[in-house]
Amino acid sequence: MVKQIFKVLKDVFGYSEFREHQQEIITAILSGKDTLAVMPTGAGKSICYQIPAILSEGITIVVSPLISLMKDQVEQLKEYGIGALFINSSLTPVEYQNNIDRIISGDVKLVYVAPETLISDRLLPVIKSVKISLFAVDEAHCISQWGHDFRPEYRKLSDLREYFSNTPFAAFTATATERVREDIAENLRFKKHEQFIGSFDRPNLFIQVMQKYQPLNQVLDFLEKYPGQSGIIYCATRKQVESLCEDLQKYGYQAKPYHAGMKDEIRMENQQKFLRDDVKIIVATIAFGMGINKSNVRFVVHYDLPKNIESYYQEIGRAGRDGLRAFCLLLFGYKDIDKIKYFISQSNSEFERKLAYEHLKALVDYAEFYHCRRIPMLEYFGEEYKKKSCGMCDNCNSREKNMFDLTVPAQKYLSCIKRTGESFPDSYVIDILIGKKDPKINEFNHDHISTYGIGKEYTHRQWSAISQQLLKGDYLIKDDNRGPSIVTKKGWNLLQSKELFFGYIPKEETKKISVVSADFGSYDENLFKELKAVRKAAADKISVPPYVIFSDKTLIEMASKKPSSRREMLEISGVGQFKYERYGKMFQNTINAFLGEKRDDAVEDRKKPEVSQTIMKLCSQLNEGKTVMDLMTISKLKKTTIVKYMLKYVQAGYSFPLTNVDELLICSTSVQSSALKKLDSEKGKLVIVYNQMIGKISYDDLSLLLIKYLLEKR
Ligand code: ADP
Ligand code: ZN
């Protein structure tokens, strides 16, 4: 089983290794267990149900909430040579019926469907009439009211248990909170099941938070570093989207807007252009992004504050799905916070207000955090970041880590805490220090205490850094993680100048943006550009986004290793057999031409099999009256090997009597005739047909049928 799993990983998807948890999830599913997998975006959840789907008899139903996502996945699977289709409201009646027919005829391995469609009176009876190997519930958090995207129709999925009591369910989500996990397991009526929770760290994302002061200029500075790269800029309002987009266009950037207030067709067109690399930058509200699988998004900018840490995490998570380095910039403005606070105060529901304040506070804490940003981010998902420094966030990369004597500011801070009775949150204490005009401060009369406005020399963020260092150094403690700070004995000593305090002050950014360059390792940039152009042309021809053909990562590996043979090409991560058959030559030619060598036909030549002496000797005996059984006895080789030799022999132009094939075939005549038809329509491409028929026919049988096909064609 393990061997088969790895074989599909390599042959179909072109990858040599599994990522964290993938193999365990696949094994659990294949052994018929209900499975819940929580993995961040880009971790590779799809393969976890696609490989079992390919290896199992019957059809895997993939429940997915988004039409665009289904289309994307089906397109990708097609490019891997796997039969897949989707059923949703976007299909015409004829397309719908065609797809139903394909399900009934067993022509597909994966069926993507929206939950409401799945349990509809039209589809359910069809599903009940065929063999279903697995229900894979994607975006499973939609089942939970605690999730960020509750969809009531997901709740009805549990009804399926009535009809499919022995079919396993596998749920996938990138939402990690325990409440959501429990909800999923309960709603899908998981009994004994396996759970896998992946790390939420996305090590290839460089994360940076900047004070927002001249946002347009800041964005322009940022974009300058990533010429020609794809990225998303999130804004809080539709108006902001429109105006920023216009500004960027004025500066010569190819940018398009996306928000819910636009006409559907224009919005979809902009999205398509972005996916297909016709437009590099999309300026959008949070309406954009769910179901966007584009793997080469190189940056995500938050022009305004995100809604909460979870949405922020999801939004930046859309960058760097291909595993290459990507950049995330959050422009953090205190004015924005005041605006948000105002909106929150207008809400009628006490519960909502409380929740919104909690979210906002977590965001502010994150933005002001002075140590590695991965610490608070992962903590939000209940995960502890074990490394001291990630080297991939602004704080870890800051060069200004010189220590200063900060005794006086520390005393100001501690004294302000004392004067407010050690009962207010840090950010409020800081507001007093910097002399903020705030009704709440007036209300408590804190604008009259001696520490009001004595800390104007530093910004809010800088004070926050001091406060965090005081906490870390045990000058302050908190009752719980989030509550007000209390001055410790050590803090008292500092207040009374019995000890000194040394620490860091973060520099307030001016126009400079600290950027780590997009280092993808060494590769030939010009060749990469050419490969991208070839990919774009091929993608346009079949109307799919370029990343569906090969990811940027795959092209970069090609531009670095410059493969020169079929074998070397197949070693590139992301080049599976099917894709090789379809695109290998095209990309190989580009590489050859680039290298200035006239090796255009090298791939073709290599494909012409040479027949070794062994094969010649062995197979020619079939023309002397010997049977395959005789050959097995003579050579002590396995049937599989002999079949392989026979195929090579025939492919090289030799022949033998067809009876040798017929007596070895095991599969039924109906499978034989469907395989022969497929071999004919795919022009004898064995791997392609094998992938289409996985689970229905053995490789030996298919090879024998190919021999038959080739001999009959002569
Ligand atoms: P998710 O659904 O978890 O967001 P995807 O399934 O879209 O992630 O996978 C993200 C990317 O990672 C895809 O391009 C996929 O082909 C790639 N990928 C998945 N598994 C592997 C692997 N084992 N090795 C290399 N790349 C992988
Ligand atoms: Zn860090």
XYZ file of C-alpha atoms and ligand atoms in Angstrom:
742
model
C 0.000 0.000 0.000
C 2.738 2.433 0.978
C 4.471 1.697 -2.293
C 1.319 2.434 -4.252
C 0.785 5.699 -2.424
C 4.284 6.873 -3.250
C 3.930 5.700 -6.810
C 0.840 7.839 -7.360
C 2.547 10.772 -5.653
C 5.432 10.550 -8.087
C 3.773 9.339 -11.266
C 0.674 11.484 -11.117
C 1.692 14.557 -9.148
C 5.406 14.497 -9.790
C 6.411 14.844 -6.127
C 8.906 12.621 -4.385
C 8.067 13.247 -0.760
C 5.022 13.786 1.345
C 4.642 16.849 3.455
C 3.762 16.765 7.135
C 0.791 14.449 7.875
C -0.112 13.766 4.253
C 0.924 10.137 4.280
C -0.776 9.409 7.594
C -3.998 11.026 6.442
C -3.992 9.059 3.208
C -3.327 5.821 5.069
C -6.118 6.524 7.558
C -8.579 7.243 4.771
C -7.563 4.167 2.811
C -8.095 2.002 5.851
C -11.676 3.232 5.955
C -11.474 5.524 8.971
C -13.243 8.838 9.381
C -10.565 11.471 9.390
C -10.307 15.103 10.381
C -7.364 17.087 9.095
C -6.600 20.627 10.141
C -3.876 22.087 8.006
C -3.146 25.621 6.934
C -3.757 26.886 3.450
C -1.156 25.685 1.046
C -0.170 22.716 3.200
C -1.446 20.327 0.562
C -4.818 19.079 1.720
C -6.137 18.225 -1.734
C -3.642 15.441 -2.344
C -4.803 13.831 0.904
C -8.132 12.892 -0.625
C -7.090 12.818 -4.272
C -4.594 9.995 -3.778
C -7.116 7.775 -1.928
C -9.638 8.638 -4.649
C -7.247 7.442 -7.338
C -6.361 4.279 -5.449
C -9.874 3.267 -4.423
C -12.574 1.584 -6.346
C -15.528 3.881 -6.954
C -16.022 7.604 -6.782
C -14.884 10.141 -4.212
C -17.345 12.925 -3.576
C -15.679 16.200 -2.670
C -17.969 18.655 -0.941
C -16.830 22.173 -1.595
C -18.595 25.470 -0.963
C -17.265 27.453 -3.847
C -17.942 27.152 -7.514
C -14.682 28.791 -8.561
C -12.693 26.409 -6.416
C -14.367 23.359 -7.920
C -13.643 24.495 -11.439
C -10.053 25.143 -10.563
C -9.559 21.758 -8.950
C -11.208 19.894 -11.805
C -9.020 21.733 -14.296
C -5.935 20.806 -12.311
C -6.954 17.163 -12.061
C -7.535 17.041 -15.788
C -3.989 18.221 -16.261
C -2.854 15.314 -14.093
C -4.853 12.944 -16.284
C -7.443 12.116 -13.658
C -11.141 11.913 -14.460
C -12.971 14.561 -12.429
C -16.021 16.742 -12.823
C -18.134 19.127 -10.835
C -21.843 19.533 -10.402
C -23.240 22.865 -9.379
C -25.646 25.573 -10.396
C -23.280 26.964 -13.029
C -23.875 24.025 -15.383
C -26.359 24.130 -18.245
C -29.004 21.345 -18.225
C -27.121 19.511 -20.962
C -23.792 19.741 -19.126
C -25.513 18.608 -15.946
C -26.969 15.551 -17.633
C -23.640 14.716 -19.283
C -21.939 14.785 -15.942
C -24.605 12.588 -14.370
C -24.078 10.123 -17.209
C -20.356 10.123 -16.589
C -20.927 9.382 -12.913
C -23.193 6.474 -13.742
C -20.792 5.044 -16.310
C -17.983 5.098 -13.754
C -15.883 7.320 -15.955
C -14.654 9.599 -13.152
C -12.742 9.269 -9.901
C -13.652 12.559 -8.243
C -16.900 14.490 -8.225
C -16.898 17.990 -6.768
C -20.228 19.156 -5.556
C -21.788 21.898 -3.441
C -23.512 20.572 -0.298
C -26.987 21.717 -1.276
C -26.617 20.049 -4.678
C -25.379 16.820 -3.163
C -28.404 16.223 -1.013
C -30.837 17.364 -3.686
C -33.564 15.029 -4.930
C -31.934 14.940 -8.307
C -28.401 13.994 -7.405
C -28.792 11.881 -4.279
C -30.486 8.913 -6.022
C -27.680 8.902 -8.612
C -25.020 8.902 -5.923
C -26.827 6.119 -4.115
C -26.744 3.994 -7.244
C -22.954 3.980 -7.657
C -20.051 2.975 -5.464
C -18.811 5.847 -3.343
C -15.383 5.305 -1.848
C -15.157 8.483 0.238
C -16.866 11.718 1.138
C -14.239 14.428 1.391
C -15.611 17.557 3.032
C -13.437 20.495 2.098
C -13.590 23.788 4.030
C -15.279 21.773 6.758
C -15.357 24.723 9.181
C -18.395 25.908 7.193
C -20.281 23.352 9.278
C -19.637 25.240 12.488
C -21.228 28.368 13.789
C -17.956 29.058 15.537
C -16.100 29.130 12.251
C -15.623 32.270 10.222
C -17.799 31.129 7.379
C -20.824 29.222 8.662
C -22.993 27.702 5.946
C -26.191 26.054 7.165
C -26.388 23.726 4.158
C -23.248 21.967 5.437
C -25.240 20.775 8.426
C -27.363 18.544 6.231
C -24.349 16.505 5.198
C -24.809 14.270 8.201
C -28.005 12.958 6.550
C -25.706 11.115 4.174
C -24.766 8.790 7.008
C -28.241 7.240 6.745
C -27.528 5.987 3.246
C -23.802 5.488 3.353
C -23.189 3.949 6.726
C -19.971 2.253 5.653
C -18.423 5.024 3.602
C -15.690 6.982 5.361
C -15.801 10.748 5.706
C -12.736 12.935 5.637
C -13.059 16.552 6.719
C -10.499 19.214 5.862
C -10.168 22.720 7.153
C -7.624 25.413 7.775
C -9.494 26.685 10.837
C -7.867 25.405 13.924
C -9.849 26.341 16.995
C -10.915 23.468 19.136
C -14.556 24.493 19.170
C -14.685 24.295 15.399
C -12.953 20.924 15.406
C -15.409 19.494 17.888
C -18.307 20.890 15.944
C -17.129 19.264 12.740
C -16.686 15.863 14.361
C -20.066 16.078 16.029
C -21.973 17.315 13.019
C -20.525 14.778 10.664
C -21.257 12.120 13.295
C -17.702 10.950 13.548
C -17.454 8.046 15.907
C -13.951 6.786 16.292
C -11.854 8.897 14.044
C -8.340 10.049 13.425
C -7.366 13.669 13.809
C -4.343 15.349 12.299
C -3.387 18.865 13.134
C -0.588 20.420 11.174
C 1.546 23.319 12.233
C 0.096 26.649 11.295
C 3.422 28.176 10.618
C 4.005 29.206 7.037
C 7.767 29.570 7.100
C 8.019 30.950 3.572
C 5.954 34.059 4.348
C 7.914 37.140 5.319
C 5.659 39.146 7.593
C 5.959 42.797 8.315
C 3.861 45.411 10.073
C 4.390 49.107 9.424
C 2.950 52.229 10.890
C 0.619 53.680 8.319
C 1.564 57.245 7.585
C 1.486 57.838 3.834
C -0.185 54.664 2.717
C -0.081 55.261 -1.026
C 3.627 56.025 -0.989
C 4.258 53.116 1.282
C 2.489 50.773 -1.115
C 4.337 52.236 -4.103
C 7.655 51.724 -2.328
C 6.699 48.191 -1.556
C 5.565 47.369 -5.096
C 8.808 48.656 -6.496
C 10.540 45.714 -4.896
C 8.398 43.163 -6.694
C 8.243 44.158 -10.331
C 6.099 41.917 -12.483
C 5.010 39.793 -9.539
C 1.449 38.854 -8.663
C -0.083 40.164 -5.478
C -3.230 41.129 -3.616
C -3.843 44.421 -1.817
C -6.679 44.311 0.681
C -8.647 47.436 1.587
C -11.452 47.812 4.104
C -13.996 49.513 1.857
C -15.151 49.441 -1.738
C -14.423 53.123 -2.072
C -10.864 52.609 -0.931
C -10.453 49.752 -3.388
C -11.559 51.929 -6.287
C -9.410 54.890 -5.376
C -6.241 52.924 -4.610
C -6.649 50.958 -7.799
C -6.945 54.149 -9.833
C -3.883 55.573 -8.130
C -1.837 52.471 -8.869
C -2.910 52.539 -12.495
C -1.797 56.160 -12.687
C 1.607 55.026 -11.554
C 1.683 52.483 -14.336
C 0.766 49.357 -12.397
C -1.470 46.747 -13.946
C -4.071 46.646 -11.205
C -7.745 45.705 -11.188
C -10.365 46.158 -8.501
C -12.511 43.473 -6.930
C -15.383 44.004 -4.497
C -18.943 42.882 -3.969
C -20.390 46.139 -5.269
C -19.138 45.551 -8.802
C -21.073 43.951 -11.613
C -20.640 40.188 -11.445
C -19.221 39.835 -14.910
C -16.591 42.535 -14.460
C -15.619 41.176 -11.088
C -15.271 37.673 -12.473
C -13.339 38.977 -15.446
C -10.881 40.758 -13.164
C -10.462 37.637 -11.104
C -9.854 35.539 -14.206
C -7.276 38.011 -15.470
C -5.470 37.856 -12.185
C -5.536 34.061 -12.085
C -4.233 33.882 -15.626
C -1.411 36.331 -15.027
C -2.921 38.871 -17.413
C -3.162 41.310 -14.523
C -0.582 41.309 -11.783
C -2.245 43.165 -8.938
C -5.721 42.848 -7.577
C -6.962 45.520 -5.184
C -9.815 44.019 -3.247
C -12.050 43.906 -0.247
C -12.167 40.712 1.757
C -14.771 39.499 -0.753
C -11.772 38.335 -2.756
C -9.813 35.234 -2.072
C -11.937 32.353 -0.866
C -11.345 29.589 -3.308
C -8.409 31.250 -5.001
C -5.868 28.549 -5.616
C -3.355 30.652 -7.521
C -0.058 29.353 -6.305
C 2.249 32.178 -7.386
C 0.824 35.063 -5.347
C 4.075 36.731 -4.245
C 2.701 39.356 -1.889
C -0.321 40.364 0.140
C -0.620 43.919 1.411
C -3.152 45.027 4.007
C -3.796 48.648 3.239
C -6.264 48.717 6.131
C -6.587 46.641 9.245
C -7.953 43.137 8.767
C -11.051 42.060 10.668
C -9.210 39.852 13.125
C -6.126 37.685 13.382
C -7.845 34.739 11.865
C -8.920 36.632 8.734
C -5.481 38.206 8.565
C -3.900 34.775 8.684
C -6.250 33.465 5.971
C -5.602 36.493 3.804
C -1.822 36.450 3.986
C -2.062 32.681 3.581
C -3.023 33.238 -0.041
C 0.560 34.213 -0.732
C 3.294 31.715 -1.433
C 1.252 28.565 -1.849
C 3.952 27.266 -4.146
C 6.320 27.223 -1.190
C 8.527 29.999 -2.552
C 9.177 33.052 -0.450
C 6.321 35.565 -0.370
C 5.836 38.902 1.380
C 3.104 40.237 3.592
C 2.843 43.847 4.645
C 0.312 45.180 7.099
C -0.131 48.937 7.291
C -1.196 49.574 10.819
C -2.766 52.938 11.593
C -3.965 54.112 14.975
C -6.559 56.253 13.216
C -7.998 53.104 11.670
C -8.315 51.630 15.116
C -10.278 54.607 16.351
C -12.584 54.267 13.373
C -13.114 50.580 14.080
C -13.752 51.292 17.746
C -16.401 53.771 16.737
C -18.114 51.217 14.501
C -17.995 48.620 17.235
C -19.582 51.021 19.698
C -22.496 51.448 17.292
C -23.405 47.760 17.459
C -26.546 46.921 19.420
C -25.472 43.513 20.543
C -23.420 43.379 23.690
C -22.049 39.985 22.667
C -20.913 41.251 19.279
C -19.336 44.330 20.802
C -17.399 42.251 23.278
C -16.197 39.829 20.632
C -15.206 42.631 18.272
C -13.204 44.388 20.993
C -11.444 41.130 21.806
C -10.536 40.648 18.151
C -9.328 44.197 17.843
C -7.206 43.929 20.943
C -5.544 40.761 19.707
C -4.737 42.524 16.441
C -3.273 45.563 18.158
C -1.206 43.310 20.413
C 0.031 41.501 17.354
C 0.942 44.687 15.517
C 2.743 46.145 18.501
C 4.474 42.935 19.383
C 8.170 43.470 19.553
C 9.521 39.948 19.292
C 9.055 37.367 16.562
C 5.626 37.890 15.002
C 5.149 34.176 14.656
C 4.807 33.903 18.417
C 1.480 35.764 18.800
C 0.229 34.580 15.443
C 0.672 30.901 16.231
C -0.429 31.387 19.806
C -3.758 32.498 18.418
C -4.120 29.028 16.929
C -3.098 27.378 20.158
C 0.386 26.599 18.937
C 3.649 27.483 20.605
C 6.403 28.802 18.378
C 9.498 27.083 19.658
C 12.235 28.905 17.777
C 13.615 32.095 19.238
C 13.722 33.888 15.951
C 12.220 33.074 12.592
C 14.403 35.309 10.455
C 11.337 35.916 8.331
C 9.567 38.775 10.071
C 10.372 42.439 10.464
C 11.142 42.080 14.158
C 13.520 39.188 13.736
C 15.213 41.024 10.901
C 15.452 44.390 12.557
C 18.984 45.704 12.683
C 18.337 48.168 15.474
C 18.656 45.823 18.353
C 21.136 47.874 20.300
C 20.457 48.108 24.008
C 19.954 51.445 25.656
C 19.584 52.583 29.201
C 15.814 52.857 29.374
C 15.554 53.335 33.134
C 13.721 56.654 32.920
C 11.078 55.652 30.373
C 10.612 52.389 32.273
C 9.980 54.359 35.447
C 7.458 56.547 33.655
C 5.655 53.480 32.497
C 5.636 51.697 35.847
C 4.554 54.827 37.621
C 1.643 55.317 35.236
C 0.548 51.771 35.979
C 0.622 52.463 39.691
C -1.282 55.725 39.300
C -4.069 54.031 37.418
C -4.444 51.411 40.126
C -2.905 48.521 38.160
C -6.295 47.881 36.665
C -6.192 49.069 33.043
C -4.908 47.396 29.904
C -1.452 48.291 28.590
C -2.681 50.146 25.541
C -4.782 52.416 27.754
C -1.821 53.132 30.020
C 0.179 54.059 26.928
C -2.595 56.366 25.726
C -2.273 58.256 29.023
C 1.509 58.462 28.708
C 1.351 59.926 25.231
C -1.397 62.301 26.309
C -4.085 61.015 24.030
C -7.355 62.918 23.904
C -9.888 60.258 24.639
C -13.332 60.438 26.268
C -12.570 57.337 28.305
C -9.460 58.990 29.789
C -11.511 62.047 30.679
C -14.212 59.919 32.184
C -11.751 58.374 34.641
C -10.108 61.741 35.188
C -6.826 60.278 34.053
C -6.056 63.404 32.059
C -5.348 65.012 35.417
C -2.846 62.541 36.822
C 0.851 63.444 36.818
C 1.824 60.857 34.222
C -0.648 62.150 31.630
C 1.327 63.188 28.553
C 4.794 62.637 30.049
C 5.754 60.101 27.402
C 5.363 62.066 24.207
C 8.926 61.320 23.150
C 7.904 57.850 22.030
C 5.099 56.543 19.872
C 2.437 54.110 20.978
C 4.305 51.268 19.325
C 7.571 52.170 21.014
C 5.899 52.315 24.420
C 4.344 48.986 23.689
C 7.824 47.568 23.051
C 8.991 48.926 26.409
C 5.972 47.431 28.117
C 6.619 44.019 26.599
C 10.239 44.091 27.688
C 9.212 45.002 31.223
C 6.865 42.051 31.268
C 9.511 39.748 29.901
C 11.999 40.949 32.482
C 9.511 40.263 35.309
C 9.153 43.931 36.263
C 5.476 43.431 35.561
C 3.170 40.471 35.692
C -0.337 39.829 34.500
C -3.062 37.876 36.235
C -3.966 36.301 32.990
C -2.365 36.738 29.617
C -4.482 39.647 28.570
C -5.398 41.513 31.732
C -3.879 44.635 33.271
C -0.235 44.612 34.312
C 0.802 44.632 37.971
C 4.141 45.976 39.209
C 6.311 43.286 40.856
C 8.890 43.675 43.603
C 11.566 43.879 40.950
C 9.497 46.616 39.300
C 9.352 48.502 42.621
C 13.118 48.414 42.855
C 13.339 49.880 39.375
C 10.814 52.576 40.244
C 12.953 53.521 43.242
C 16.082 53.581 41.043
C 17.539 50.632 42.913
C 18.192 49.006 39.589
C 18.780 50.066 36.008
C 16.834 48.886 33.008
C 18.368 48.260 29.596
C 16.281 47.532 26.547
C 15.509 48.186 22.892
C 13.428 50.866 21.278
C 12.109 50.007 17.845
C 12.847 52.736 15.321
C 9.769 54.263 13.793
C 9.963 53.526 10.134
C 10.447 56.381 7.801
C 10.084 55.639 4.131
C 12.431 52.732 4.159
C 10.900 49.309 4.051
C 13.046 46.525 5.286
C 12.726 43.853 2.715
C 14.241 40.491 2.341
C 14.775 39.871 -1.330
C 12.763 37.278 -3.157
C 15.529 34.751 -3.005
C 14.536 31.615 -4.809
C 18.017 30.165 -4.874
C 20.171 30.391 -7.935
C 18.440 29.924 -11.251
C 18.559 31.462 -14.665
C 16.125 34.367 -14.617
C 15.970 34.725 -18.380
C 15.248 31.082 -18.839
C 12.566 31.325 -16.157
C 10.976 34.174 -18.100
C 10.973 32.121 -21.275
C 9.505 29.124 -19.540
C 6.799 31.362 -18.112
C 5.986 32.631 -21.584
C 5.695 29.083 -22.904
C 3.486 28.166 -19.960
C 1.250 31.181 -20.520
C 0.768 30.339 -24.191
C -0.045 26.721 -23.372
C -2.475 27.800 -20.647
C -4.254 30.297 -22.846
C -4.689 27.660 -25.495
C -6.775 25.505 -23.174
C -8.200 28.428 -21.160
C -6.761 27.575 -17.759
C -4.627 29.615 -15.385
C -0.887 29.091 -15.974
C -0.233 27.543 -12.548
C -2.531 24.673 -13.501
C 0.114 23.546 -15.971
C 3.199 23.959 -13.769
C 3.769 26.026 -10.647
C 6.378 28.784 -10.523
C 8.365 26.532 -8.252
C 8.516 23.834 -10.902
C 9.607 26.331 -13.566
C 12.261 27.761 -11.271
C 13.596 24.288 -10.668
C 13.732 23.768 -14.429
C 15.513 27.097 -14.865
C 17.987 26.031 -12.237
C 18.652 22.386 -13.065
C 18.134 22.715 -16.823
C 17.125 19.106 -17.361
C 18.230 17.580 -20.629
C 16.466 14.235 -20.708
C 13.166 12.661 -19.930
C 14.578 11.172 -16.757
C 15.956 14.480 -15.548
C 12.738 16.241 -16.414
C 10.729 13.706 -14.411
C 12.940 14.391 -11.431
C 11.762 17.995 -11.288
C 9.248 18.421 -8.481
C 5.796 18.850 -10.007
C 6.499 16.985 -13.248
C 4.452 13.786 -13.224
C 4.177 11.265 -16.033
C 1.034 12.707 -17.523
C 2.257 16.258 -17.522
C 5.514 15.084 -18.952
C 3.740 13.381 -21.825
C 1.723 16.477 -22.500
C 4.182 19.284 -21.906
C 7.620 17.770 -21.421
C 8.775 18.280 -24.955
C 7.530 21.834 -25.137
C 9.499 22.870 -22.063
C 12.474 20.725 -22.963
C 12.688 22.426 -26.328
C 12.621 25.815 -24.694
C 15.460 24.812 -22.406
C 17.440 23.307 -25.257
C 16.939 26.320 -27.467
C 17.910 28.556 -24.607
C 21.085 26.642 -24.069
C 21.835 27.169 -27.710
C 22.059 23.512 -28.421
C 20.126 22.016 -31.246
C 18.702 19.278 -29.219
C 15.133 19.905 -30.215
C 14.522 16.326 -30.978
C 16.430 14.885 -28.112
C 13.304 14.003 -26.207
C 11.763 12.350 -29.227
C 14.911 10.340 -29.883
C 15.085 9.150 -26.368
C 11.510 8.030 -26.547
C 12.329 5.658 -29.373
C 13.119 2.588 -27.352
C 16.271 0.726 -27.932
C 15.914 -2.974 -27.538
C 18.580 -4.705 -25.581
C 20.089 -8.036 -26.518
C 18.257 -9.684 -23.641
C 14.894 -8.518 -24.876
C 15.675 -9.502 -28.458
C 16.782 -12.969 -27.477
C 13.840 -13.581 -25.211
C 10.997 -12.176 -27.236
C 12.098 -13.528 -30.608
C 11.459 -16.990 -29.157
C 7.741 -16.139 -29.235
C 8.057 -16.382 -32.986
C 9.622 -19.821 -32.672
C 6.566 -21.363 -31.037
C 7.444 -20.708 -27.394
C 4.752 -19.362 -25.051
C 5.125 -16.660 -22.431
C 5.012 -19.360 -19.766
C 7.986 -21.004 -21.461
C 9.854 -17.708 -21.392
C 9.165 -17.301 -17.691
C 10.589 -20.731 -17.022
C 13.609 -20.172 -19.224
C 14.491 -16.737 -17.934
C 13.205 -16.994 -14.331
C 11.754 -13.504 -14.830
C 8.399 -12.382 -13.474
C 5.407 -11.959 -15.702
C 5.480 -8.193 -15.211
C 9.023 -7.976 -16.490
C 8.323 -10.143 -19.480
C 5.280 -8.075 -20.368
C 7.445 -4.976 -20.150
C 9.977 -6.575 -22.485
C 7.267 -7.631 -24.887
C 6.008 -4.064 -25.058
C 9.465 -2.710 -25.728
C 9.963 -5.303 -28.422
C 6.753 -4.327 -30.161
C 7.387 -0.618 -29.737
C 10.696 -1.078 -31.482
C 8.844 -2.394 -34.502
C 9.052 -6.175 -33.989
C 6.066 -8.453 -33.678
C 4.847 -11.858 -32.508
C 1.520 -13.753 -32.651
C -1.370 -12.046 -30.860
C -2.355 -15.217 -29.044
C 0.545 -14.535 -26.697
C -1.284 -11.448 -25.527
C -4.767 -12.889 -25.342
C -3.797 -15.828 -23.182
C -2.261 -13.522 -20.588
C -5.075 -10.999 -20.254
C -7.009 -11.231 -17.001
C -9.523 -8.368 -17.137
C -13.010 -8.711 -18.590
C -13.682 -8.155 -22.265
C -15.682 -5.021 -21.518
C -12.759 -3.477 -19.650
C -10.514 -4.551 -22.522
C -12.633 -2.830 -25.103
C -12.911 0.373 -23.089
C -9.143 0.396 -22.545
C -8.514 -0.151 -26.249
C -10.812 2.740 -27.066
C -8.969 4.988 -24.652
C -5.597 3.886 -25.978
C -6.809 4.804 -29.403
C -8.091 8.242 -28.426
C -4.922 8.997 -26.464
C -2.738 7.769 -29.325
C -1.308 4.874 -27.393
C -0.110 6.862 -24.381
C 0.036 4.206 -21.704
C 0.474 6.385 -18.643
C -2.356 8.685 -19.571
C -4.792 5.843 -20.023
C -3.530 4.108 -16.906
C -4.231 7.206 -14.864
C -7.686 7.449 -16.334
C -8.388 3.840 -15.455
C -6.622 3.446 -12.151
C -8.378 0.832 -10.058
C -10.055 -0.727 -13.075
C -7.181 -2.388 -14.837
C -3.730 -3.592 -13.870
C -0.624 -2.122 -15.438
C 0.260 -5.495 -16.930
C -3.099 -5.854 -18.591
C -2.979 -2.366 -19.955
C 0.520 -2.949 -21.318
C -0.711 -6.113 -23.018
C -3.587 -4.197 -24.534
C -1.178 -1.595 -25.796
C 0.795 -4.378 -27.465
C -2.408 -5.609 -29.003
C -3.305 -2.104 -30.127
C 0.111 -1.560 -31.699
C 0.145 -4.951 -33.429
C -3.376 -4.534 -34.769
C -2.563 -1.119 -36.127
C 0.206 -2.483 -38.329
P -4.445 23.421 0.558
O -5.684 22.820 -0.053
O -4.044 22.779 1.825
O -4.520 24.907 0.663
P -3.229 22.524 -1.869
O -3.785 21.165 -1.830
O -3.827 23.502 -2.828
O -3.230 23.154 -0.417
O -1.653 22.418 -2.114
C -0.830 23.546 -2.209
C 0.287 23.293 -3.212
O 1.230 22.370 -2.683
C -0.199 22.711 -4.528
O 0.459 23.364 -5.572
C 0.204 21.253 -4.420
O 0.397 20.665 -5.677
C 1.493 21.351 -3.623
N 1.807 20.103 -2.892
C 0.966 19.329 -2.186
N 1.601 18.265 -1.660
C 2.894 18.359 -2.048
C 4.065 17.560 -1.827
N 4.014 16.443 -1.109
N 5.227 17.985 -2.381
C 5.269 19.118 -3.119
N 4.213 19.910 -3.365
C 3.033 19.547 -2.839
Zn 10.240 36.348 13.526
